[in-house]
């Protein structure tokens, strides 16, 4: 049951979003089963379930021996009704995505604007001028594509492709109501004019390297779009039974691992990092891990086999799987494995993203944090068998009532779990470890103040997080040269 909830629903949502936005056009053939499995990073059985559901709901037509054909047509009254019903199922998620974009996007765009090369800005200006000179029929829809391209050029300066992938996924998710919004025409001309004006302002601020003005306009636009979407949903739901909203945004950061066994791997790595599984201790059995993560015993065994290959655990027949002692020597041996290097590089990019986002999320979390939560956080940090920054990040991201933000942070945590392989290097740096603990204590003390200052919290986060990230980056750069190019703005 858990497998269907975890995988089938979000993959189904992503595929019908592709249908709504025209990426899979009516009359075209879907990619092959193998190509879809690779594209959405799931197994054949999961994808078959998704395709069966799409066919059952009238989006595609399947026939044995041939690729599925897209039959969804927004002009068909039945398909249109299904589309509107699906939008209502997504209404809370779409509004939440707009809120998340307004929270996180400026934290990335502002620093990127300062380092974007002049020639790239010139290319963007010409592209935008062409868009304004020849507006598309559904300009709101095309404008969203234009913004995705614009932001993507800025993100490239950080050297992290997952940043662009995340924000593209967020913006694509909100596009699924654009076609119907255009058809209904609700305040469309007014919004179209505002979008054109926004693009001109963005280009003006970008040409002057005015990051504050650029981010202010982006935030205003996202909030206006949220209000527009909220009004749109109210209009299409008037006088009809409204289904309970059930869809949620889903993003998978690592495209190389099947989702199910990756969950087991990262769960075990987190357990090692937090001290739940100490060196020499036995891990739960395959059956227990399978039950814990809602996977098959074979999937759990495969996950543990991968960790064996990286010398993180050691399985012995008749005994079980023990956590291996992690030393500098064992870490140096493991890190030579090309597959582990890829995981550690993704870990570093996850650390970078968490560091950027936390400087926005932490001050915002002050609106929701209670003194009791802060007290429990201090107690957890003080009693932790090993120093870990994760409890701090957990409370900042998870106290904000946003399912979208939680889904993003969960993926970042999965990637950062591989950082357990770098712990021997960090523990050896006793002065650095002591300074990090002091920075964490200062952050906790500032959080406990009756009126915590958001700017102080932002500086505390930077003072705590930046040295950790730079140490991880410099350590990995000795083995993975491209890691040296990642930075925190």
Short mmCIF file of C-alpha atoms in Angstrom, two decimals:
data_model
loop_
_atom_site.label_atom_id
_atom_site.label_comp_id
_atom_site.label_asym_id
_atom_site.label_seq_id
_atom_site.Cartn_x
_atom_site.Cartn_y
_atom_site.Cartn_z
CA UNK A 1 0.00 0.00 0.00
CA UNK A 2 2.74 2.43 0.92
CA UNK A 3 4.45 1.85 -2.41
CA UNK A 4 1.38 2.96 -4.33
CA UNK A 5 0.97 6.07 -2.21
CA UNK A 6 4.64 7.01 -2.43
CA UNK A 7 5.17 6.41 -6.12
CA UNK A 8 2.10 5.91 -8.28
CA UNK A 9 0.22 9.07 -7.27
CA UNK A 10 3.03 11.61 -7.83
CA UNK A 11 4.17 9.98 -11.08
CA UNK A 12 0.57 10.00 -12.32
CA UNK A 13 0.30 13.69 -11.38
CA UNK A 14 3.53 14.51 -13.20
CA UNK A 15 2.42 12.72 -16.36
CA UNK A 16 -0.97 14.42 -16.57
CA UNK A 17 0.80 17.74 -15.99
CA UNK A 18 2.83 16.93 -19.11
CA UNK A 19 -0.46 16.26 -20.92
CA UNK A 20 -2.04 19.51 -19.75
CA UNK A 21 0.96 21.62 -20.69
CA UNK A 22 1.18 20.09 -24.16
CA UNK A 23 4.45 18.20 -23.74
CA UNK A 24 2.51 15.06 -24.68
CA UNK A 25 0.22 16.35 -27.44
CA UNK A 26 -3.03 14.76 -28.59
CA UNK A 27 -2.41 12.10 -31.21
CA UNK A 28 1.26 11.64 -30.30
CA UNK A 29 2.76 8.47 -28.87
CA UNK A 30 4.17 8.30 -25.37
CA UNK A 31 7.77 7.14 -24.96
CA UNK A 32 8.31 3.40 -24.57
CA UNK A 33 7.89 1.74 -21.18
CA UNK A 34 11.67 1.55 -20.73
CA UNK A 35 12.06 5.23 -21.64
CA UNK A 36 9.30 6.26 -19.23
CA UNK A 37 10.89 4.22 -16.43
CA UNK A 38 14.19 5.99 -17.06
CA UNK A 39 12.54 9.41 -17.34
CA UNK A 40 10.56 9.12 -14.10
CA UNK A 41 13.09 6.95 -12.22
CA UNK A 42 10.71 4.13 -11.31
CA UNK A 43 10.39 0.42 -12.01
CA UNK A 44 8.35 -1.23 -14.75
CA UNK A 45 5.52 -2.37 -12.46
CA UNK A 46 5.04 1.13 -11.06
CA UNK A 47 4.98 2.66 -14.54
CA UNK A 48 2.52 0.02 -15.77
CA UNK A 49 0.19 0.98 -12.91
CA UNK A 50 0.46 4.65 -13.88
CA UNK A 51 -0.23 3.94 -17.56
CA UNK A 52 -3.18 1.74 -16.64
CA UNK A 53 -4.64 4.56 -14.56
CA UNK A 54 -4.10 7.09 -17.37
CA UNK A 55 -5.89 4.77 -19.80
CA UNK A 56 -8.72 4.11 -17.35
CA UNK A 57 -9.30 7.86 -16.94
CA UNK A 58 -9.30 8.48 -20.69
CA UNK A 59 -5.97 10.29 -21.11
CA UNK A 60 -4.27 7.67 -23.28
CA UNK A 61 -5.17 4.64 -25.41
CA UNK A 62 -3.07 1.53 -24.96
CA UNK A 63 -2.68 -1.38 -27.35
CA UNK A 64 -0.48 -4.46 -27.08
CA UNK A 65 2.86 -4.15 -28.83
CA UNK A 66 2.57 -0.41 -29.47
CA UNK A 67 3.39 2.74 -27.53
CA UNK A 68 0.39 4.34 -25.83
CA UNK A 69 -1.34 7.09 -27.82
CA UNK A 70 -2.41 10.40 -26.22
CA UNK A 71 -6.16 10.97 -26.66
CA UNK A 72 -6.67 13.77 -24.13
CA UNK A 73 -8.25 16.82 -25.79
CA UNK A 74 -9.14 19.94 -23.82
CA UNK A 75 -11.85 20.77 -26.37
CA UNK A 76 -13.66 17.52 -25.56
CA UNK A 77 -16.37 18.31 -22.94
CA UNK A 78 -15.72 15.09 -21.04
CA UNK A 79 -11.96 15.61 -20.99
CA UNK A 80 -12.45 19.24 -20.03
CA UNK A 81 -14.61 18.25 -17.06
CA UNK A 82 -11.96 15.73 -15.99
CA UNK A 83 -9.28 18.40 -16.33
CA UNK A 84 -11.17 20.88 -14.15
CA UNK A 85 -11.86 18.21 -11.56
CA UNK A 86 -8.17 17.35 -11.47
CA UNK A 87 -7.27 21.02 -11.05
CA UNK A 88 -9.55 21.17 -8.03
CA UNK A 89 -7.77 18.13 -6.61
CA UNK A 90 -4.52 20.08 -7.04
CA UNK A 91 -5.78 23.45 -5.86
CA UNK A 92 -4.13 23.41 -2.42
CA UNK A 93 -0.87 22.06 -3.85
CA UNK A 94 -0.76 24.74 -6.59
CA UNK A 95 -1.33 27.54 -4.06
CA UNK A 96 1.31 26.01 -1.79
CA UNK A 97 3.79 25.84 -4.67
CA UNK A 98 3.29 29.56 -5.32
CA UNK A 99 3.96 30.24 -1.62
CA UNK A 100 7.11 28.10 -1.74
CA UNK A 101 8.36 29.85 -4.87
CA UNK A 102 7.83 33.24 -3.22
CA UNK A 103 9.81 32.04 -0.19
CA UNK A 104 12.76 30.33 -1.90
CA UNK A 105 13.19 31.80 -5.38
CA UNK A 106 14.47 35.27 -4.33
CA UNK A 107 17.12 33.65 -2.10
CA UNK A 108 18.68 32.13 -5.22
CA UNK A 109 17.99 34.76 -7.87
CA UNK A 110 19.46 37.70 -5.95
CA UNK A 111 22.99 36.29 -5.55
CA UNK A 112 22.94 34.86 -9.09
CA UNK A 113 22.17 38.24 -10.62
CA UNK A 114 25.44 39.68 -9.32
CA UNK A 115 27.55 37.04 -11.09
CA UNK A 116 25.55 36.46 -14.29
CA UNK A 117 27.88 37.23 -17.26
CA UNK A 118 27.05 40.31 -19.32
CA UNK A 119 26.77 38.31 -22.55
CA UNK A 120 24.10 36.06 -20.99
CA UNK A 121 22.07 39.10 -19.94
CA UNK A 122 22.28 40.39 -23.52
CA UNK A 123 20.99 37.09 -24.89
CA UNK A 124 18.12 37.11 -22.39
CA UNK A 125 17.22 40.69 -23.31
CA UNK A 126 17.01 39.82 -27.01
CA UNK A 127 14.93 36.74 -26.28
CA UNK A 128 12.54 38.71 -24.09
CA UNK A 129 12.26 41.48 -26.69
CA UNK A 130 11.22 38.88 -29.24
CA UNK A 131 8.63 37.50 -26.85
CA UNK A 132 7.14 40.97 -26.23
CA UNK A 133 7.10 41.78 -29.95
CA UNK A 134 5.29 38.58 -30.95
CA UNK A 135 3.06 37.45 -28.06
CA UNK A 136 1.73 33.90 -28.20
CA UNK A 137 -1.97 33.09 -28.20
CA UNK A 138 -1.89 31.93 -24.59
CA UNK A 139 0.55 34.54 -23.37
CA UNK A 140 0.33 33.58 -19.71
CA UNK A 141 1.34 30.04 -20.61
CA UNK A 142 4.26 31.19 -22.79
CA UNK A 143 5.31 33.79 -20.25
CA UNK A 144 5.82 31.04 -17.69
CA UNK A 145 8.15 29.30 -20.17
CA UNK A 146 9.98 32.58 -20.68
CA UNK A 147 10.53 32.97 -16.93
CA UNK A 148 11.80 29.40 -16.64
CA UNK A 149 14.41 30.16 -19.33
CA UNK A 150 15.30 33.47 -17.70
CA UNK A 151 15.79 31.99 -14.25
CA UNK A 152 17.64 28.98 -15.66
CA UNK A 153 20.35 31.23 -17.08
CA UNK A 154 20.85 32.82 -13.67
CA UNK A 155 20.94 29.48 -11.82
CA UNK A 156 23.76 28.18 -14.03
CA UNK A 157 26.20 30.51 -12.24
CA UNK A 158 25.94 28.37 -9.08
CA UNK A 159 27.14 25.25 -10.91
CA UNK A 160 24.31 23.11 -9.50
CA UNK A 161 21.88 21.66 -12.08
CA UNK A 162 19.47 20.52 -9.36
CA UNK A 163 18.62 24.13 -8.50
CA UNK A 164 17.31 24.74 -12.01
CA UNK A 165 15.61 21.34 -12.02
CA UNK A 166 13.78 22.08 -8.77
CA UNK A 167 12.49 25.51 -9.75
CA UNK A 168 11.58 24.32 -13.24
CA UNK A 169 9.55 21.51 -11.65
CA UNK A 170 7.82 23.96 -9.31
CA UNK A 171 6.93 26.36 -12.11
CA UNK A 172 5.80 23.56 -14.42
CA UNK A 173 3.45 22.36 -11.68
CA UNK A 174 1.72 25.75 -11.56
CA UNK A 175 1.37 25.87 -15.36
CA UNK A 176 -1.25 23.13 -15.41
CA UNK A 177 -4.07 25.61 -14.73
CA UNK A 178 -2.93 28.14 -17.37
CA UNK A 179 -4.78 26.51 -20.25
CA UNK A 180 -8.11 26.57 -18.44
CA UNK A 181 -7.47 30.06 -17.07
CA UNK A 182 -6.94 31.24 -20.64
CA UNK A 183 -10.12 29.49 -21.82
CA UNK A 184 -12.21 31.00 -19.05
CA UNK A 185 -10.74 34.45 -19.71
CA UNK A 186 -11.07 35.50 -16.07
CA UNK A 187 -9.18 38.82 -15.76
CA UNK A 188 -6.88 37.40 -18.42
CA UNK A 189 -6.18 40.63 -20.31
CA UNK A 190 -5.36 42.41 -17.06
CA UNK A 191 -2.98 39.66 -16.00
CA UNK A 192 -1.38 39.51 -19.46
CA UNK A 193 -0.62 43.23 -19.35
CA UNK A 194 0.81 42.85 -15.85
CA UNK A 195 3.03 39.99 -17.06
CA UNK A 196 4.39 42.08 -19.92
CA UNK A 197 5.13 44.91 -17.51
CA UNK A 198 6.81 42.49 -15.12
CA UNK A 199 9.14 41.19 -17.81
CA UNK A 200 10.20 44.73 -18.72
CA UNK A 201 10.88 45.50 -15.04
CA UNK A 202 12.89 42.31 -14.59
CA UNK A 203 15.08 43.13 -17.57
CA UNK A 204 15.56 46.69 -16.32
CA UNK A 205 16.61 45.56 -12.84
CA UNK A 206 18.82 42.83 -14.32
CA UNK A 207 20.64 45.29 -16.59
CA UNK A 208 21.37 47.48 -13.54
CA UNK A 209 22.33 44.48 -11.36
CA UNK A 210 19.70 45.61 -8.87
CA UNK A 211 19.12 42.33 -7.02
CA UNK A 212 16.78 43.83 -4.42
CA UNK A 213 14.50 45.34 -7.06
CA UNK A 214 14.62 42.19 -9.19
CA UNK A 215 13.64 39.93 -6.27
CA UNK A 216 10.93 42.33 -5.10
CA UNK A 217 9.23 42.21 -8.50
CA UNK A 218 9.51 38.40 -8.66
CA UNK A 219 7.88 38.10 -5.23
CA UNK A 220 5.09 40.51 -6.18
CA UNK A 221 4.40 38.54 -9.36
CA UNK A 222 4.24 35.20 -7.54
CA UNK A 223 1.86 36.58 -4.94
CA UNK A 224 -0.32 38.09 -7.66
CA UNK A 225 -0.39 34.75 -9.48
CA UNK A 226 -1.39 33.02 -6.26
CA UNK A 227 -4.31 35.41 -5.81
CA UNK A 228 -5.29 34.88 -9.44
CA UNK A 229 -5.17 31.09 -9.02
CA UNK A 230 -7.19 31.28 -5.81
CA UNK A 231 -9.87 33.33 -7.57
CA UNK A 232 -9.81 30.97 -10.53
CA UNK A 233 -10.39 27.93 -8.34
CA UNK A 234 -13.25 29.69 -6.56
CA UNK A 235 -14.86 30.44 -9.92
CA UNK A 236 -14.64 26.96 -11.44
CA UNK A 237 -15.86 25.35 -8.20
CA UNK A 238 -18.94 27.58 -7.86
CA UNK A 239 -22.10 25.50 -7.90
CA UNK A 240 -20.39 22.13 -8.37
CA UNK A 241 -19.38 19.42 -5.88
CA UNK A 242 -15.77 20.14 -4.93
CA UNK A 243 -13.57 17.06 -4.45
CA UNK A 244 -11.31 16.95 -1.43
CA UNK A 245 -7.87 18.24 -2.44
CA UNK A 246 -5.48 15.29 -2.47
CA UNK A 247 -2.59 15.93 -4.87
CA UNK A 248 0.82 17.15 -3.74
CA UNK A 249 4.00 18.40 -5.39
CA UNK A 250 6.68 15.73 -5.75
CA UNK A 251 10.31 16.18 -6.79
CA UNK A 252 13.03 13.52 -6.95
CA UNK A 253 16.50 15.00 -6.66
CA UNK A 254 18.62 11.98 -7.60
CA UNK A 255 17.75 10.71 -11.10
CA UNK A 256 20.02 7.67 -10.98
CA UNK A 257 18.52 5.53 -8.22
CA UNK A 258 15.20 3.77 -8.08
CA UNK A 259 13.13 5.58 -5.47
CA UNK A 260 12.26 2.57 -3.32
CA UNK A 261 15.70 1.20 -2.45
CA UNK A 262 17.11 4.74 -2.24
CA UNK A 263 14.72 5.31 0.69
CA UNK A 264 16.19 2.33 2.55
CA UNK A 265 19.74 3.50 1.87
CA UNK A 266 19.18 7.05 3.06
CA UNK A 267 17.24 5.83 6.10
CA UNK A 268 20.19 3.69 7.18
CA UNK A 269 22.67 6.49 6.47
CA UNK A 270 20.63 8.92 8.56
CA UNK A 271 20.55 6.36 11.36
CA UNK A 272 24.34 6.12 11.29
CA UNK A 273 24.71 9.91 11.17
CA UNK A 274 22.42 10.50 14.15
CA UNK A 275 23.97 7.71 16.23
CA UNK A 276 20.97 5.40 16.17
CA UNK A 277 23.20 2.82 14.46
CA UNK A 278 26.64 2.99 16.07
CA UNK A 279 29.78 1.39 14.58
CA UNK A 280 29.71 -2.33 15.28
CA UNK A 281 25.98 -2.46 15.99
CA UNK A 282 23.60 -4.69 14.04
CA UNK A 283 21.13 -3.18 11.61
CA UNK A 284 17.52 -4.42 11.56
CA UNK A 285 16.90 -7.52 9.44
CA UNK A 286 15.89 -7.28 5.78
CA UNK A 287 12.33 -8.10 6.79
CA UNK A 288 12.30 -5.34 9.42
CA UNK A 289 13.76 -2.80 7.01
CA UNK A 290 11.22 -3.83 4.37
CA UNK A 291 8.37 -3.28 6.82
CA UNK A 292 9.82 0.02 8.04
CA UNK A 293 10.12 1.52 4.54
CA UNK A 294 7.17 -0.21 2.87
CA UNK A 295 9.27 -2.15 0.35
CA UNK A 296 9.91 -5.79 -0.46
CA UNK A 297 12.57 -7.84 1.30
CA UNK A 298 14.41 -8.09 -2.02
CA UNK A 299 14.52 -4.29 -2.30
CA UNK A 300 15.86 -3.99 1.26
CA UNK A 301 18.52 -6.60 0.51
CA UNK A 302 19.54 -4.74 -2.65
CA UNK A 303 19.87 -1.48 -0.69
CA UNK A 304 22.09 -3.09 1.95
CA UNK A 305 24.15 -4.69 -0.82
CA UNK A 306 24.94 -1.21 -2.18
CA UNK A 307 26.08 -0.03 1.26
CA UNK A 308 28.25 -3.15 1.55
CA UNK A 309 29.90 -2.20 -1.72
CA UNK A 310 30.84 1.19 -0.26
CA UNK A 311 32.21 -0.44 2.96
CA UNK A 312 29.68 1.49 5.06
CA UNK A 313 28.21 -1.76 6.45
CA UNK A 314 29.37 -5.37 6.44
CA UNK A 315 26.97 -8.30 6.06
CA UNK A 316 27.95 -11.70 7.44
CA UNK A 317 25.93 -14.85 6.74
CA UNK A 318 24.24 -16.14 9.86
CA UNK A 319 25.07 -12.98 11.82
CA UNK A 320 23.46 -10.04 10.03
CA UNK A 321 24.64 -6.62 8.91
CA UNK A 322 26.86 -4.50 11.13
CA UNK A 323 27.79 -0.84 10.78
CA UNK A 324 31.43 -0.65 9.76
CA UNK A 325 33.88 1.48 11.71
CA UNK A 326 34.42 4.62 9.65
CA UNK A 327 37.99 5.91 9.81
CA UNK A 328 40.06 8.19 7.62
CA UNK A 329 41.69 5.12 6.11
CA UNK A 330 38.39 3.39 5.31
CA UNK A 331 36.90 6.64 4.01
CA UNK A 332 39.86 7.17 1.67
CA UNK A 333 39.40 3.64 0.33
CA UNK A 334 35.64 4.02 -0.14
CA UNK A 335 35.77 7.43 -1.76
CA UNK A 336 37.77 6.00 -4.68
CA UNK A 337 34.61 4.21 -5.80
CA UNK A 338 33.23 6.20 -8.80
CA UNK A 339 29.60 5.46 -7.84
CA UNK A 340 30.17 6.74 -4.30
CA UNK A 341 31.89 9.83 -5.70
CA UNK A 342 28.72 10.62 -7.65
CA UNK A 343 26.61 10.23 -4.51
CA UNK A 344 28.96 12.47 -2.54
CA UNK A 345 28.91 15.11 -5.27
CA UNK A 346 25.10 15.09 -5.19
CA UNK A 347 25.36 15.27 -1.39
CA UNK A 348 27.46 18.42 -1.73
CA UNK A 349 24.90 19.98 -4.08
CA UNK A 350 22.18 19.12 -1.57
CA UNK A 351 24.24 20.79 1.17
CA UNK A 352 24.58 23.86 -1.03
CA UNK A 353 20.82 24.07 -1.65
CA UNK A 354 19.95 23.52 2.01
CA UNK A 355 22.41 26.26 2.96
CA UNK A 356 20.91 28.74 0.49
CA UNK A 357 17.31 27.94 1.40
CA UNK A 358 17.89 27.85 5.17
CA UNK A 359 18.89 31.53 5.22
CA UNK A 360 15.36 32.28 4.01
CA UNK A 361 13.49 29.47 5.76
CA UNK A 362 15.00 30.06 9.22
CA UNK A 363 13.87 33.71 9.58
CA UNK A 364 10.46 32.75 8.14
CA UNK A 365 10.20 29.91 10.68
CA UNK A 366 10.19 32.48 13.50
CA UNK A 367 6.50 33.08 12.71
CA UNK A 368 5.74 29.45 13.65
CA UNK A 369 8.36 28.36 16.20
CA UNK A 370 7.18 28.04 19.80
CA UNK A 371 9.33 28.31 22.92
CA UNK A 372 8.54 24.65 23.65
CA UNK A 373 9.89 23.57 20.25
CA UNK A 374 13.08 25.57 20.82
CA UNK A 375 13.47 24.02 24.29
CA UNK A 376 13.12 20.51 22.83
CA UNK A 377 15.58 21.40 20.08
CA UNK A 378 18.21 22.45 22.61
CA UNK A 379 17.65 19.28 24.62
CA UNK A 380 18.03 17.17 21.48
CA UNK A 381 21.20 18.99 20.41
CA UNK A 382 22.71 18.63 23.90
CA UNK A 383 21.91 14.91 24.16
CA UNK A 384 22.98 14.01 20.63
CA UNK A 385 25.75 11.35 20.66
CA UNK A 386 27.38 13.16 17.72
CA UNK A 387 27.22 16.76 16.65
CA UNK A 388 24.70 17.09 13.83
CA UNK A 389 23.23 20.13 12.11
CA UNK A 390 20.21 18.14 10.91
CA UNK A 391 17.98 18.79 13.98
CA UNK A 392 18.38 22.54 13.41
CA UNK A 393 17.50 22.30 9.73
CA UNK A 394 14.62 19.95 10.56
CA UNK A 395 12.91 22.41 12.83
CA UNK A 396 13.36 25.37 10.47
CA UNK A 397 11.96 23.60 7.41
CA UNK A 398 9.37 21.39 9.08
CA UNK A 399 7.69 23.94 11.35
CA UNK A 400 6.63 25.97 8.29
CA UNK A 401 3.19 24.61 7.27
CA UNK A 402 4.03 23.79 3.65
CA UNK A 403 3.81 20.29 2.18
CA UNK A 404 5.79 21.49 -0.83
CA UNK A 405 8.66 22.78 1.31
CA UNK A 406 8.63 19.54 3.31
CA UNK A 407 8.83 17.47 0.11
CA UNK A 408 11.81 19.52 -1.10
CA UNK A 409 13.61 19.31 2.22
CA UNK A 410 13.03 15.56 2.40
CA UNK A 411 14.85 15.14 -0.92
CA UNK A 412 17.70 17.37 0.25
CA UNK A 413 18.00 15.30 3.43
CA UNK A 414 18.18 12.13 1.35
CA UNK A 415 21.09 13.53 -0.63
CA UNK A 416 22.85 14.94 2.44
CA UNK A 417 22.70 11.57 4.22
CA UNK A 418 25.77 10.50 2.22
CA UNK A 419 27.72 13.07 4.23
CA UNK A 420 28.22 10.36 6.86
CA UNK A 421 31.16 9.23 4.70
CA UNK A 422 32.90 12.56 5.40
CA UNK A 423 32.48 12.49 9.19
CA UNK A 424 35.95 11.05 9.94
CA UNK A 425 37.54 14.07 8.23
CA UNK A 426 35.40 16.50 10.21
CA UNK A 427 35.91 14.79 13.59
CA UNK A 428 39.67 14.99 13.05
CA UNK A 429 39.42 18.80 12.82
CA UNK A 430 38.89 19.40 16.54
CA UNK A 431 39.20 23.20 16.36
CA UNK A 432 36.71 23.35 13.49
CA UNK A 433 34.32 21.06 15.37
CA UNK A 434 34.57 23.25 18.47
CA UNK A 435 33.86 26.43 16.47
CA UNK A 436 30.87 24.79 14.81
CA UNK A 437 29.41 23.79 18.17
CA UNK A 438 29.85 27.36 19.43
CA UNK A 439 28.07 28.72 16.34
CA UNK A 440 25.20 26.29 16.95
CA UNK A 441 24.94 27.38 20.59
CA UNK A 442 24.81 31.05 19.57
CA UNK A 443 22.02 30.31 17.12
CA UNK A 444 20.06 28.49 19.83
CA UNK A 445 20.60 31.36 22.27
CA UNK A 446 19.38 33.92 19.72
CA UNK A 447 16.32 31.77 18.97
CA UNK A 448 15.46 31.75 22.68
CA UNK A 449 15.29 35.55 22.88
CA UNK A 450 11.74 36.90 23.43
CA UNK A 451 11.83 38.72 20.08
CA UNK A 452 14.31 36.92 17.85
CA UNK A 453 15.71 39.15 15.10
CA UNK A 454 15.38 37.59 11.61
CA UNK A 455 18.56 39.31 10.39
CA UNK A 456 20.53 37.98 13.36
CA UNK A 457 19.19 34.47 12.75
CA UNK A 458 20.16 34.74 9.08
CA UNK A 459 23.72 35.72 10.05
CA UNK A 460 23.86 32.92 12.64
CA UNK A 461 22.83 30.37 10.01
CA UNK A 462 25.54 31.61 7.66
CA UNK A 463 28.19 31.53 10.41
CA UNK A 464 27.22 27.96 11.27
CA UNK A 465 26.59 26.53 7.83
CA UNK A 466 29.20 28.15 5.60
CA UNK A 467 32.30 26.62 7.29
CA UNK A 468 30.65 23.17 7.22
CA UNK A 469 29.84 23.44 3.53
CA UNK A 470 33.26 24.80 2.58
CA UNK A 471 35.02 22.05 4.55
CA UNK A 472 32.92 19.36 2.82
CA UNK A 473 33.56 20.99 -0.56
CA UNK A 474 37.32 21.28 -0.07
CA UNK A 475 37.55 17.70 1.23
CA UNK A 476 35.66 16.32 -1.76
CA UNK A 477 37.54 18.51 -4.24
CA UNK A 478 40.68 16.44 -3.58
CA UNK A 479 38.86 13.48 -5.15
CA UNK A 480 36.19 15.19 -7.27
CA UNK A 481 37.73 18.26 -8.99
CA UNK A 482 34.39 19.72 -10.13
CA UNK A 483 33.31 20.03 -6.48
CA UNK A 484 35.64 23.03 -6.17
CA UNK A 485 33.28 25.06 -8.37
CA UNK A 486 30.36 24.93 -5.94
CA UNK A 487 29.90 27.86 -3.57
CA UNK A 488 27.46 29.44 -1.17
CA UNK A 489 26.45 32.95 -2.30
#
